Coordinates of C-alpha atoms in Angstrom, one line a residue:
Chain A
X18 CA -14.5 -30.4 24.8
X19 CA -13.3 -27.7 27.2
X20 CA -10.2 -27.5 25.3
X21 CA -12.0 -27.2 22.2
X22 CA -14.3 -24.6 23.6
X23 CA -11.3 -22.4 25.1
X24 CA -9.6 -22.7 21.5
X25 CA -13.0 -21.1 20.3
X26 CA -12.3 -17.9 22.0
X27 CA -8.7 -17.6 21.2
X28 CA -7.4 -14.8 19.5
X29 CA -4.8 -16.4 17.3
X30 CA -7.4 -18.8 15.6
X31 CA -9.8 -15.7 14.8
X32 CA -6.9 -13.4 13.9
X33 CA -5.8 -16.3 11.2
X34 CA -9.4 -16.8 10.0
X35 CA -10.2 -13.0 9.7
X36 CA -6.9 -11.9 8.1
X37 CA -6.9 -14.9 5.8
X38 CA -8.9 -13.2 2.9
X39 CA -6.7 -10.1 3.2
X40 CA -3.6 -11.7 3.7
X41 CA -3.8 -13.9 0.4
X42 CA -4.7 -11.1 -1.9
X43 CA -2.0 -9.0 -0.2
X44 CA 0.8 -11.7 -0.9
X45 CA -0.4 -12.4 -4.4
X46 CA -1.0 -9.0 -5.6
X47 CA 1.4 -7.1 -3.9
X48 CA 4.2 -8.8 -1.9
X49 CA 4.7 -11.4 -4.9
X50 CA 4.4 -8.8 -7.7
X51 CA 6.8 -6.4 -6.4
X52 CA 9.6 -9.3 -6.0
X53 CA 8.8 -10.4 -9.5
X54 CA 9.2 -7.4 -11.2
X55 CA 12.7 -7.1 -9.4
X56 CA 13.3 -10.6 -10.8
X57 CA 12.0 -9.8 -14.3
X58 CA 14.3 -6.6 -14.5
X59 CA 17.0 -9.1 -15.1
X60 CA 15.4 -11.0 -17.4
X61 CA 14.7 -10.9 -21.4
X62 CA 11.1 -11.5 -21.8
X63 CA 9.4 -10.6 -25.0
X64 CA 6.0 -12.1 -25.1
X65 CA 5.0 -14.8 -26.4
X66 CA 8.6 -16.2 -26.2
X67 CA 10.0 -17.6 -23.1
X68 CA 12.0 -15.5 -20.5
X69 CA 15.8 -16.0 -20.0
X70 CA 18.3 -14.6 -17.7
X71 CA 19.8 -11.6 -18.8
X72 CA 21.8 -10.3 -16.1
X73 CA 22.2 -6.4 -15.9
X74 CA 21.3 -6.1 -19.7
X75 CA 18.4 -4.4 -19.1
X76 CA 20.1 -1.6 -16.7
X77 CA 22.9 -1.2 -19.2
X78 CA 20.2 -0.7 -22.1
X79 CA 19.0 2.2 -19.7
X80 CA 21.8 4.2 -20.1
X81 CA 22.2 3.8 -23.7
X82 CA 18.6 4.3 -24.5
X83 CA 17.9 7.9 -25.9
X84 CA 14.1 7.4 -25.3
X85 CA 14.7 6.7 -21.6
X86 CA 16.7 9.9 -20.8
X87 CA 14.2 11.8 -22.8
X88 CA 11.4 10.5 -20.8
X89 CA 13.0 10.8 -17.8
X90 CA 13.7 14.1 -18.4
X91 CA 10.1 14.9 -19.3
X92 CA 9.0 13.7 -16.0
X93 CA 11.3 15.7 -14.0
X94 CA 10.2 18.7 -16.3
X95 CA 6.7 17.7 -15.5
X96 CA 7.2 17.2 -11.9
X97 CA 9.4 20.8 -11.7
X98 CA 6.6 22.9 -13.2
X99 CA 3.8 21.3 -11.8
X100 CA 4.7 20.6 -8.3
X101 CA 5.6 24.1 -7.4
X102 CA 2.8 25.7 -9.4
X103 CA 0.0 23.6 -8.2
X104 CA 1.3 24.0 -4.3
X105 CA 1.5 27.8 -4.5
X106 CA -2.0 28.0 -6.0
X107 CA -3.5 25.5 -3.6
X108 CA -2.0 27.1 -0.6
X109 CA -3.0 30.4 -1.7
X110 CA -6.9 29.2 -2.1
X111 CA -6.8 27.4 0.9
X112 CA -5.5 30.4 2.8
X113 CA -8.5 32.5 1.2
X114 CA -10.8 29.8 2.2
X115 CA -9.8 30.0 5.7
X116 CA -11.1 33.6 6.2
X117 CA -14.2 32.2 8.0
X118 CA -16.2 33.7 4.9
X119 CA -19.6 32.4 3.8
X120 CA -19.9 30.1 0.8
X121 CA -17.2 27.9 1.8
X122 CA -19.2 24.7 1.0
X123 CA -19.9 26.1 -2.6
X124 CA -16.3 27.0 -3.3
X125 CA -14.8 23.6 -1.9
X126 CA -17.3 21.9 -4.2
X127 CA -16.3 23.7 -7.2
X128 CA -12.6 23.2 -6.7
X129 CA -13.1 19.6 -5.9
X130 CA -15.4 18.6 -8.8
X131 CA -12.4 18.2 -11.2
X132 CA -10.8 15.8 -8.6
X133 CA -13.6 13.7 -8.5
X134 CA -14.2 13.6 -12.2
X135 CA -12.2 11.1 -14.5
X136 CA -9.3 11.9 -16.3
X137 CA -11.2 10.3 -19.4
X138 CA -13.8 13.1 -19.1
X139 CA -11.5 15.9 -18.3
X140 CA -9.1 14.9 -21.2
X141 CA -12.2 15.0 -23.6
X142 CA -13.4 18.3 -22.3
X143 CA -9.7 20.0 -22.5
X144 CA -8.8 18.6 -25.7
X145 CA -11.6 20.8 -27.0
X146 CA -10.7 23.9 -25.0
X147 CA -7.1 23.3 -26.6
X148 CA -8.3 23.0 -30.2
X149 CA -6.3 25.5 -32.1
X150 CA -9.0 26.9 -34.1
X151 CA -12.1 26.6 -32.3
X152 CA -11.0 25.9 -29.0
X153 CA -11.9 28.4 -25.9
X154 CA -8.3 28.7 -25.0
X155 CA -7.1 30.6 -28.1
X156 CA -10.4 32.7 -28.3
X157 CA -9.7 33.9 -24.7
X158 CA -6.0 34.6 -25.7
X159 CA -7.0 36.6 -28.9
X160 CA -8.8 39.1 -26.3
X161 CA -5.4 40.1 -25.4
X162 CA -4.0 40.0 -29.0
X163 CA -2.2 36.8 -28.3
X164 CA -2.2 34.3 -31.2
X165 CA -2.2 31.3 -29.3
X166 CA -0.1 27.9 -30.3
X167 CA -1.6 24.8 -31.5
X168 CA -1.0 23.5 -27.9
X169 CA -1.4 19.6 -28.2
X170 CA 0.2 19.3 -31.4
X171 CA 3.1 21.7 -30.7
X172 CA 6.5 20.0 -29.3
X173 CA 6.9 23.0 -27.5
X174 CA 3.6 23.6 -25.8
X175 CA 2.3 20.3 -25.4
X176 CA 3.8 19.6 -22.1
X177 CA 2.7 22.9 -20.8
X178 CA -0.9 22.2 -21.9
X179 CA -0.7 18.7 -19.9
X180 CA 0.9 20.5 -17.0
X181 CA -2.1 23.1 -16.9
X182 CA -4.6 20.4 -17.1
X183 CA -3.0 18.1 -14.4
X184 CA -2.5 21.4 -12.1
X185 CA -6.4 22.3 -12.6
X186 CA -7.4 18.8 -11.7
X187 CA -5.5 18.3 -8.4
X188 CA -5.8 21.8 -7.1
X189 CA -8.7 21.1 -4.8
X190 CA -7.0 18.2 -3.1
X191 CA -4.0 19.7 -2.0
X192 CA -6.4 22.6 -1.3
X193 CA -8.1 20.9 1.5
X194 CA -5.1 19.3 3.0
X195 CA -3.8 22.9 3.4
X196 CA -7.2 24.0 5.0
X197 CA -7.1 21.2 7.4
X198 CA -3.6 22.1 8.2
X199 CA -4.6 25.9 8.5
X200 CA -7.5 24.9 10.8
X201 CA -5.4 23.0 13.1
X202 CA -3.3 26.1 14.2
X203 CA -5.3 27.2 17.3
X204 CA -6.7 30.8 16.9
X205 CA -5.0 32.0 20.2
X206 CA -1.7 32.3 18.5
X207 CA -3.2 34.9 16.0
X208 CA -5.4 36.8 18.6
X209 CA -2.2 37.1 20.9
X210 CA -0.1 38.3 17.7
X211 CA -2.9 40.9 16.8
X212 CA -2.9 42.2 20.2
X213 CA 1.1 42.8 19.9
X214 CA 0.1 44.6 16.9
X215 CA 1.3 42.1 14.2
X216 CA -0.1 43.1 10.7
X217 CA -1.1 40.3 8.5
X218 CA 2.1 39.7 6.7
X219 CA 4.0 39.2 9.8
X220 CA 1.4 37.3 11.1
X221 CA 1.4 35.0 8.3
X222 CA 5.4 34.8 8.3
X223 CA 5.9 34.0 11.7
X224 CA 2.9 31.6 12.7
X225 CA 1.1 30.4 9.7
X226 CA 4.4 29.6 7.9
X227 CA 6.1 27.7 10.5
X228 CA 3.3 26.0 11.9
X229 CA 2.2 24.6 8.4
X230 CA 5.7 23.7 7.6
X231 CA 4.9 19.9 8.3
X232 CA 2.0 20.1 6.2
X233 CA 3.7 21.9 3.3
X234 CA 6.4 19.5 3.5
X235 CA 4.0 16.4 3.4
X236 CA 2.0 17.7 0.5
X237 CA 4.9 18.7 -1.3
X238 CA 6.4 15.1 -0.9
X239 CA 3.4 13.3 -2.0
X240 CA 2.7 15.8 -5.0
X241 CA 6.4 15.0 -6.3
X242 CA 5.7 11.1 -5.8
X243 CA 2.2 11.9 -7.5
X244 CA 3.9 13.9 -10.5
X245 CA 6.4 10.7 -11.0
X246 CA 3.6 8.7 -11.6
X247 CA 1.6 10.7 -13.9
X248 CA 0.0 8.7 -16.9
X249 CA -3.7 9.1 -17.6
X250 CA -3.6 12.6 -18.7
X251 CA -0.4 11.9 -21.2
X252 CA -2.1 9.0 -22.5
X253 CA -5.4 10.7 -23.1
X254 CA -4.4 14.1 -24.4
X255 CA -1.3 13.5 -26.3
X256 CA -0.4 9.9 -26.5
X257 CA 2.9 11.0 -25.3
X258 CA 3.8 13.0 -28.3
X259 CA 4.4 15.1 -30.3
X260 CA 7.9 13.3 -31.2
X261 CA 7.8 12.0 -27.5
X262 CA 7.8 15.4 -26.2
X263 CA 5.3 14.4 -23.5
X264 CA 6.4 11.0 -23.1
X265 CA 6.9 10.3 -19.3
X266 CA 8.4 7.5 -17.0
X267 CA 4.9 5.5 -16.5
X268 CA 3.9 6.1 -20.3
X269 CA 7.2 4.5 -21.3
X270 CA 6.7 1.5 -19.0
X271 CA 3.1 0.9 -20.4
X272 CA 4.7 1.3 -23.8
X273 CA 7.1 -1.4 -23.2
X274 CA 5.1 -3.7 -21.4
X275 CA 1.9 -3.8 -23.1
X276 CA 2.6 -2.2 -26.5
X277 CA 5.8 -3.8 -27.0
X278 CA 5.6 -6.7 -24.5
X279 CA 9.0 -6.3 -23.7
X280 CA 8.6 -7.3 -19.9
X281 CA 12.0 -7.5 -18.8
X282 CA 12.9 -4.0 -19.8
X283 CA 9.5 -2.5 -18.6
X284 CA 10.4 -4.0 -15.2
X285 CA 13.8 -2.1 -15.3
X286 CA 12.0 1.1 -15.9
X287 CA 9.5 0.1 -13.2
X288 CA 12.4 -0.4 -10.9
X289 CA 13.8 3.2 -11.4
X290 CA 10.5 4.8 -10.7
X291 CA 10.2 2.7 -7.4
X292 CA 13.8 4.0 -6.4
X293 CA 12.5 7.3 -7.3
X294 CA 9.5 7.0 -5.0
X295 CA 11.4 4.9 -2.4
X296 CA 14.1 7.9 -2.1
X297 CA 11.3 10.6 -1.8
X298 CA 9.4 8.5 1.0
X299 CA 12.3 8.2 3.0
X300 CA 13.0 11.7 2.7
X301 CA 9.5 12.6 4.1
X302 CA 9.7 9.7 6.8
X303 CA 13.2 11.0 8.3
X304 CA 11.7 14.4 8.5
X305 CA 8.9 13.0 10.4
X306 CA 11.1 11.2 12.6
X307 CA 13.2 14.3 13.2
X308 CA 10.3 16.8 13.8
X309 CA 7.7 14.3 15.4
X310 CA 4.2 13.4 14.6
X311 CA 1.9 16.3 13.0
X312 CA -1.6 16.8 12.5
Chain B
X7 CA -11.2 45.7 11.6
X8 CA -11.2 47.3 8.3
X9 CA -8.2 45.4 7.1
X10 CA -10.3 42.1 7.9
X11 CA -13.2 43.1 5.9
X12 CA -10.9 43.7 3.0
X13 CA -9.2 40.4 3.6
X14 CA -13.0 38.9 3.1
X15 CA -13.9 40.7 -0.2
X16 CA -10.6 39.8 -1.7
X17 CA -11.1 36.1 -0.6
X18 CA -14.6 36.0 -2.2
X19 CA -13.0 37.5 -5.4
X20 CA -10.2 35.1 -5.6
X21 CA -12.4 32.2 -5.0
X22 CA -15.1 33.3 -6.9
X23 CA -12.9 33.6 -10.2
X24 CA -11.2 30.4 -9.1
X25 CA -14.6 28.5 -9.1
X26 CA -15.5 30.1 -12.5
X27 CA -12.0 28.5 -14.0
X28 CA -12.9 25.0 -12.3
X29 CA -16.6 25.1 -13.3
X30 CA -16.5 26.8 -16.9
X31 CA -15.0 23.8 -18.5
X32 CA -17.9 21.6 -17.2
X33 CA -20.5 24.2 -18.1
X34 CA -18.8 24.6 -21.7
X35 CA -19.1 20.6 -22.0
X36 CA -22.9 20.6 -21.2
X37 CA -23.3 23.6 -23.7
X38 CA -21.5 21.9 -26.3
X39 CA -23.4 18.5 -25.7
X40 CA -26.4 20.6 -26.4
X41 CA -25.4 21.8 -29.8
X42 CA -25.6 20.9 -33.2
X43 CA -22.8 19.5 -35.0
X44 CA -22.8 22.4 -37.4
X45 CA -22.7 24.8 -34.5
X46 CA -19.5 23.7 -32.7
X47 CA -17.2 24.5 -35.5
X48 CA -17.8 28.3 -35.4
X49 CA -15.2 31.1 -34.8
X50 CA -15.8 33.1 -32.3
X51 CA -17.2 30.0 -30.1
X52 CA -20.7 30.5 -29.1
X53 CA -22.1 29.3 -25.9
X54 CA -25.6 28.5 -27.3
X55 CA -26.6 26.8 -30.6
X56 CA -29.8 27.8 -32.4
X57 CA -31.6 25.7 -30.0
X58 CA -30.9 23.1 -27.2
X59 CA -30.8 19.7 -28.7
X60 CA -31.5 17.4 -26.0
X61 CA -31.8 14.3 -28.6
X62 CA -28.0 14.3 -29.1
X63 CA -28.0 12.1 -25.7
X64 CA -30.4 9.7 -27.3
X65 CA -28.3 9.7 -30.3
X66 CA -25.0 9.2 -28.4
X67 CA -26.8 5.9 -26.7
X68 CA -27.8 4.7 -30.0
X69 CA -24.5 5.0 -31.6
X70 CA -22.3 3.3 -28.8
X71 CA -23.0 1.1 -26.2
X72 CA -23.1 3.6 -23.6
X73 CA -25.2 1.8 -21.3
X74 CA -23.3 -1.4 -21.4
X75 CA -20.1 0.5 -20.5
X76 CA -22.2 2.1 -17.8
X77 CA -23.3 -1.1 -16.2
X78 CA -19.7 -2.7 -16.4
X79 CA -18.5 0.2 -14.4
X80 CA -21.4 -0.2 -11.8
X81 CA -20.6 -3.8 -11.6
X82 CA -16.8 -3.7 -10.9
X83 CA -17.1 -0.7 -8.7
X84 CA -19.7 -2.1 -6.6
X85 CA -17.7 -5.6 -6.0
X86 CA -14.4 -3.9 -5.6
X87 CA -16.1 -1.5 -2.8
X88 CA -17.5 -4.1 -1.0
X89 CA -14.9 -6.5 -1.1
X90 CA -12.3 -4.1 0.2
X91 CA -14.5 -2.9 3.1
X92 CA -14.9 -6.4 4.2
X93 CA -11.2 -7.5 3.8
X94 CA -9.9 -3.9 5.2
X95 CA -12.2 -4.0 8.3
X96 CA -11.5 -7.4 9.2
X97 CA -8.0 -7.2 8.9
X98 CA -7.9 -3.8 10.3
X99 CA -9.7 -5.1 13.4
X100 CA -7.4 -8.0 13.5
X101 CA -4.3 -5.7 13.8
X102 CA -5.5 -3.2 16.0
X103 CA -7.0 -5.5 18.6
X104 CA -6.3 -9.1 18.2
X105 CA -2.6 -10.6 19.9
X106 CA -0.7 -13.0 17.8
X107 CA 2.9 -13.6 16.9
X108 CA 4.5 -11.2 14.5
X109 CA 1.4 -9.2 14.3
X110 CA 3.6 -5.9 14.5
X111 CA 6.0 -7.1 12.0
X112 CA 3.3 -8.3 9.5
X113 CA 1.5 -4.5 9.9
X114 CA 5.0 -3.2 9.2
X115 CA 5.1 -5.1 5.8
X116 CA 1.7 -3.7 5.0
X117 CA 2.7 -0.2 5.9
X118 CA 5.9 -0.3 3.9
X119 CA 4.0 -1.3 0.5
X120 CA 2.1 1.8 0.9
X121 CA 4.6 3.7 -0.8
X122 CA 5.0 1.3 -3.8
X123 CA 3.9 2.8 -7.0
X124 CA 1.1 0.7 -8.6
X125 CA 3.2 0.3 -11.6
X126 CA 5.7 -1.6 -10.1
X127 CA 3.1 -4.6 -9.5
X128 CA 1.2 -3.9 -12.8
X129 CA 3.6 -5.9 -14.9
X130 CA 3.5 -9.3 -12.7
X131 CA 0.1 -9.0 -12.2
X132 CA -0.7 -8.9 -16.0
X133 CA 1.6 -11.8 -16.3
X134 CA -0.4 -13.9 -13.8
X135 CA -3.9 -12.9 -15.5
X136 CA -2.6 -13.9 -18.7
X137 CA -1.4 -17.1 -17.3
X138 CA -4.8 -17.9 -16.0
X139 CA -6.7 -16.7 -18.7
X140 CA -8.4 -14.0 -17.3
X141 CA -7.4 -11.1 -19.8
X142 CA -10.2 -9.2 -21.3
X143 CA -12.4 -10.4 -18.1
X144 CA -13.7 -8.4 -15.5
X145 CA -12.2 -10.6 -13.1
X146 CA -8.7 -9.0 -13.9
X147 CA -9.8 -6.0 -12.9
X148 CA -11.7 -7.0 -9.8
X149 CA -9.1 -9.9 -8.1
X150 CA -5.9 -7.5 -7.6
X151 CA -8.4 -4.8 -6.1
X152 CA -10.0 -6.9 -3.3
X153 CA -7.6 -6.0 -0.9
X154 CA -5.9 -2.6 -0.1
X155 CA -3.0 -2.0 2.3
X156 CA -4.2 1.3 2.4
X157 CA -7.8 0.7 3.4
X158 CA -6.4 -1.9 6.0
X159 CA -4.0 0.9 7.5
X160 CA -7.3 3.3 7.7
X161 CA -9.5 1.3 9.2
X162 CA -7.0 -0.2 11.7
X163 CA -6.0 3.4 12.8
X164 CA -10.0 4.2 13.3
X165 CA -10.3 1.0 15.7
X166 CA -7.3 2.2 17.4
X167 CA -9.4 4.9 18.8
X168 CA -12.6 2.7 20.0
X169 CA -12.3 2.6 23.8
X170 CA -11.4 -1.1 24.8
X171 CA -13.8 -1.0 27.7
X172 CA -16.8 -1.9 25.4
X173 CA -15.2 -5.1 24.1
X174 CA -14.1 -6.2 27.8
X175 CA -17.5 -6.3 28.5
X176 CA -18.7 -8.5 25.8
X177 CA -15.8 -10.7 26.3
X178 CA -17.1 -11.6 29.6
X179 CA -20.3 -12.0 28.4
X180 CA -18.7 -14.9 26.1
X181 CA -18.5 -13.0 22.7
X182 CA -16.0 -14.3 20.3
X183 CA -13.5 -11.7 18.5
X184 CA -15.5 -12.3 15.5
X185 CA -18.9 -11.1 17.5
X186 CA -16.9 -8.0 19.0
X187 CA -16.0 -7.3 15.4
X188 CA -19.2 -7.5 13.9
X189 CA -21.7 -6.1 16.7
X190 CA -19.3 -3.4 18.3
X191 CA -16.7 -2.4 15.8
X192 CA -18.3 -2.5 12.7
X193 CA -21.5 -0.8 13.9
X194 CA -19.3 2.1 15.5
X195 CA -17.0 2.9 12.5
X196 CA -20.0 3.6 9.9
X197 CA -18.1 7.0 9.2
X198 CA -14.7 5.7 8.7
X199 CA -16.0 2.9 6.6
X200 CA -18.2 5.2 4.5
X201 CA -15.1 7.4 3.9
X202 CA -13.0 4.6 2.7
X203 CA -15.9 3.4 0.6
X204 CA -16.1 6.7 -1.0
X205 CA -12.6 6.8 -1.9
X206 CA -12.6 3.5 -3.3
X207 CA -16.0 4.1 -5.1
X208 CA -14.5 7.2 -7.1
X209 CA -10.8 5.5 -7.6
X210 CA -12.2 2.3 -9.1
X211 CA -15.1 4.3 -11.3
X212 CA -12.3 6.6 -12.6
X213 CA -9.6 3.9 -13.0
X214 CA -8.4 4.1 -16.6
X215 CA -5.1 2.2 -16.9
X216 CA -6.4 -1.2 -15.5
X217 CA -9.3 -1.5 -18.0
X218 CA -6.9 -0.3 -20.5
X219 CA -4.1 -3.0 -20.2
X220 CA -7.1 -5.7 -19.8
X221 CA -10.1 -5.0 -21.7
X222 CA -10.1 -5.4 -25.4
X223 CA -13.5 -6.8 -26.3
X224 CA -15.9 -3.6 -26.5
X225 CA -18.9 -5.2 -24.7
X226 CA -16.7 -5.5 -21.6
X227 CA -15.3 -2.1 -21.5
X228 CA -15.9 0.0 -18.4
X229 CA -16.9 3.6 -18.9
X230 CA -13.4 5.4 -18.9
X231 CA -12.2 2.9 -21.3
X232 CA -15.3 3.1 -23.5
X233 CA -15.6 6.8 -23.5
X234 CA -11.9 7.0 -24.5
X235 CA -12.3 4.4 -27.0
X236 CA -15.3 6.3 -28.4
X237 CA -13.2 9.2 -28.9
X238 CA -10.9 7.7 -30.8
X239 CA -13.7 6.3 -33.2
X240 CA -16.0 9.4 -33.4
X241 CA -13.3 12.2 -32.8
X242 CA -15.3 14.9 -34.9
X243 CA -18.4 14.6 -33.5
X244 CA -18.1 16.7 -30.3
X245 CA -21.8 17.0 -29.2
X246 CA -22.2 13.3 -28.9
X247 CA -18.8 12.6 -27.1
X248 CA -19.8 15.8 -24.7
X249 CA -22.9 14.4 -23.9
X250 CA -21.2 10.8 -23.1
X251 CA -18.7 12.8 -21.0
X252 CA -21.5 14.4 -19.0
X253 CA -23.5 11.3 -18.3
X254 CA -20.2 9.7 -17.0
X255 CA -19.1 12.3 -14.5
X256 CA -22.8 12.4 -13.5
X257 CA -23.0 9.8 -10.8
X258 CA -19.9 10.8 -9.2
X259 CA -20.7 14.2 -8.9
X260 CA -24.1 13.5 -7.5
X261 CA -22.5 11.2 -4.7
X262 CA -20.1 14.1 -4.1
X263 CA -22.5 16.9 -3.7
X264 CA -24.4 14.5 -1.1
X265 CA -21.4 13.4 0.8
X266 CA -19.2 16.6 0.6
X267 CA -18.5 16.2 4.6
X268 CA -17.3 12.7 4.1
X269 CA -14.9 13.3 1.2
X270 CA -13.5 16.4 3.2
X271 CA -12.8 14.0 6.1
X272 CA -11.5 11.5 3.9
X273 CA -8.9 13.8 2.1
X274 CA -7.9 15.0 5.7
X275 CA -7.6 11.6 6.6
X276 CA -5.5 10.6 3.6
X277 CA -3.1 13.2 4.9
X278 CA -2.4 10.7 7.5
X279 CA -1.2 8.2 5.2
X280 CA 2.6 9.2 5.5
X281 CA 2.3 9.1 9.0

């Protein structure tokens, strides 16, 4: 009885019991699928047929698949434009918010409402804004004598339209992280610099930029990772078109897996995405090891 | 400090202009939802119609099962949020406080999965659901979302900051580890739990790709998928579409406006994710 009693207060028993539900879900829906996708990427499995071993066939196919090349390129294009533009704008806005001004709560809310709205809702609104004949955007452009393009149905401009909407939606999120980073810089540094006669630009250049660098690096890596996972905005606004001009990696994974039911090939494409994200995460991790902890 | 004052005016100018760009699409959405269909296709675009047609909202709910979608979303979102809070806080407590073999190694595996894109686990999860005949059911959305490595990590980090003196006293009084979790850690971590809860709430409410993959029957669709579906069916009836869109973002907007500070904290905390 005494031994049973002692057991009752043992960490190990409770750890096991309290961890069990979490661990089960974790193993079944996260750990197992990561391995399964890897295994599937070496299989030929077109539903509803049975899977068979295919060796490296799926990965060889990646190199010959012109669509994959285009999709990969489109993803890089999306990332290379949306990340720098988004970061520059959100940093700029955070700097403005950090001026100890009034109405900060209002501004913050205004920039954050797109972040919490569903992409479905935002796509509905922006599709109407992009409407070439009756849309708001081309109307505003006409004030400046510019004849706006057909946006979402133009192979040249559809990706630009997608990028504008994506940047607009996520601006508030990165702005808040930058703001937190800015507010963690002690005021005393700025006061000391002001006493030494440093102008605004000098203070920004020699205090803000270096001390904000870890935040900037973190936000940038996260933004690149997220940009490689873009899907909703593309699916909802352009369906990857016109002529695949906005098809991105995840859209292609979705198509192969859930429209063509080619599970093996979709898994191989998913692993390409995985390795890109892995590489970027390690980059962030190594830098943290080198520079030390921040926040 | 003349330069300081000028900076403030500049800041107000930039932020006010930015706020207009952020909010105007939503205002335009509401304005369009109150127009007559004939007033939508006008050039130049006009802000108001002849009169405000509030009945568009009623027409919309008659035309498509808005309330069904809404209830489906509420159901899935509430179950997932509650479940994640329970599983994450219990596991977070275990990782933060209890001693057992391989604890840190196991936690390392949890951490490592944080960087795995959800698209990597999507395909086997679908095959699993298909195998068990759960495709086209809410269970397919709920089951994989009952557990979150991120939530576990977030709450563990918070629990580590709770001083251990409190539980020492409880231990001496004969409290079990679960009792300590339930009576000390849960009450003390309400802000952290609320932050995680709000994040899960929004993420689940706005989730699109999972409903898209799993749900086919209209009566089972969540709001995001139903709205996207409706757009395909009534792509020209912009007032009705905008009315549905307005109602769909209303709940999260209201929650956000009431809990703005929690959001801000959550975003800053999620900045810790890479640490």
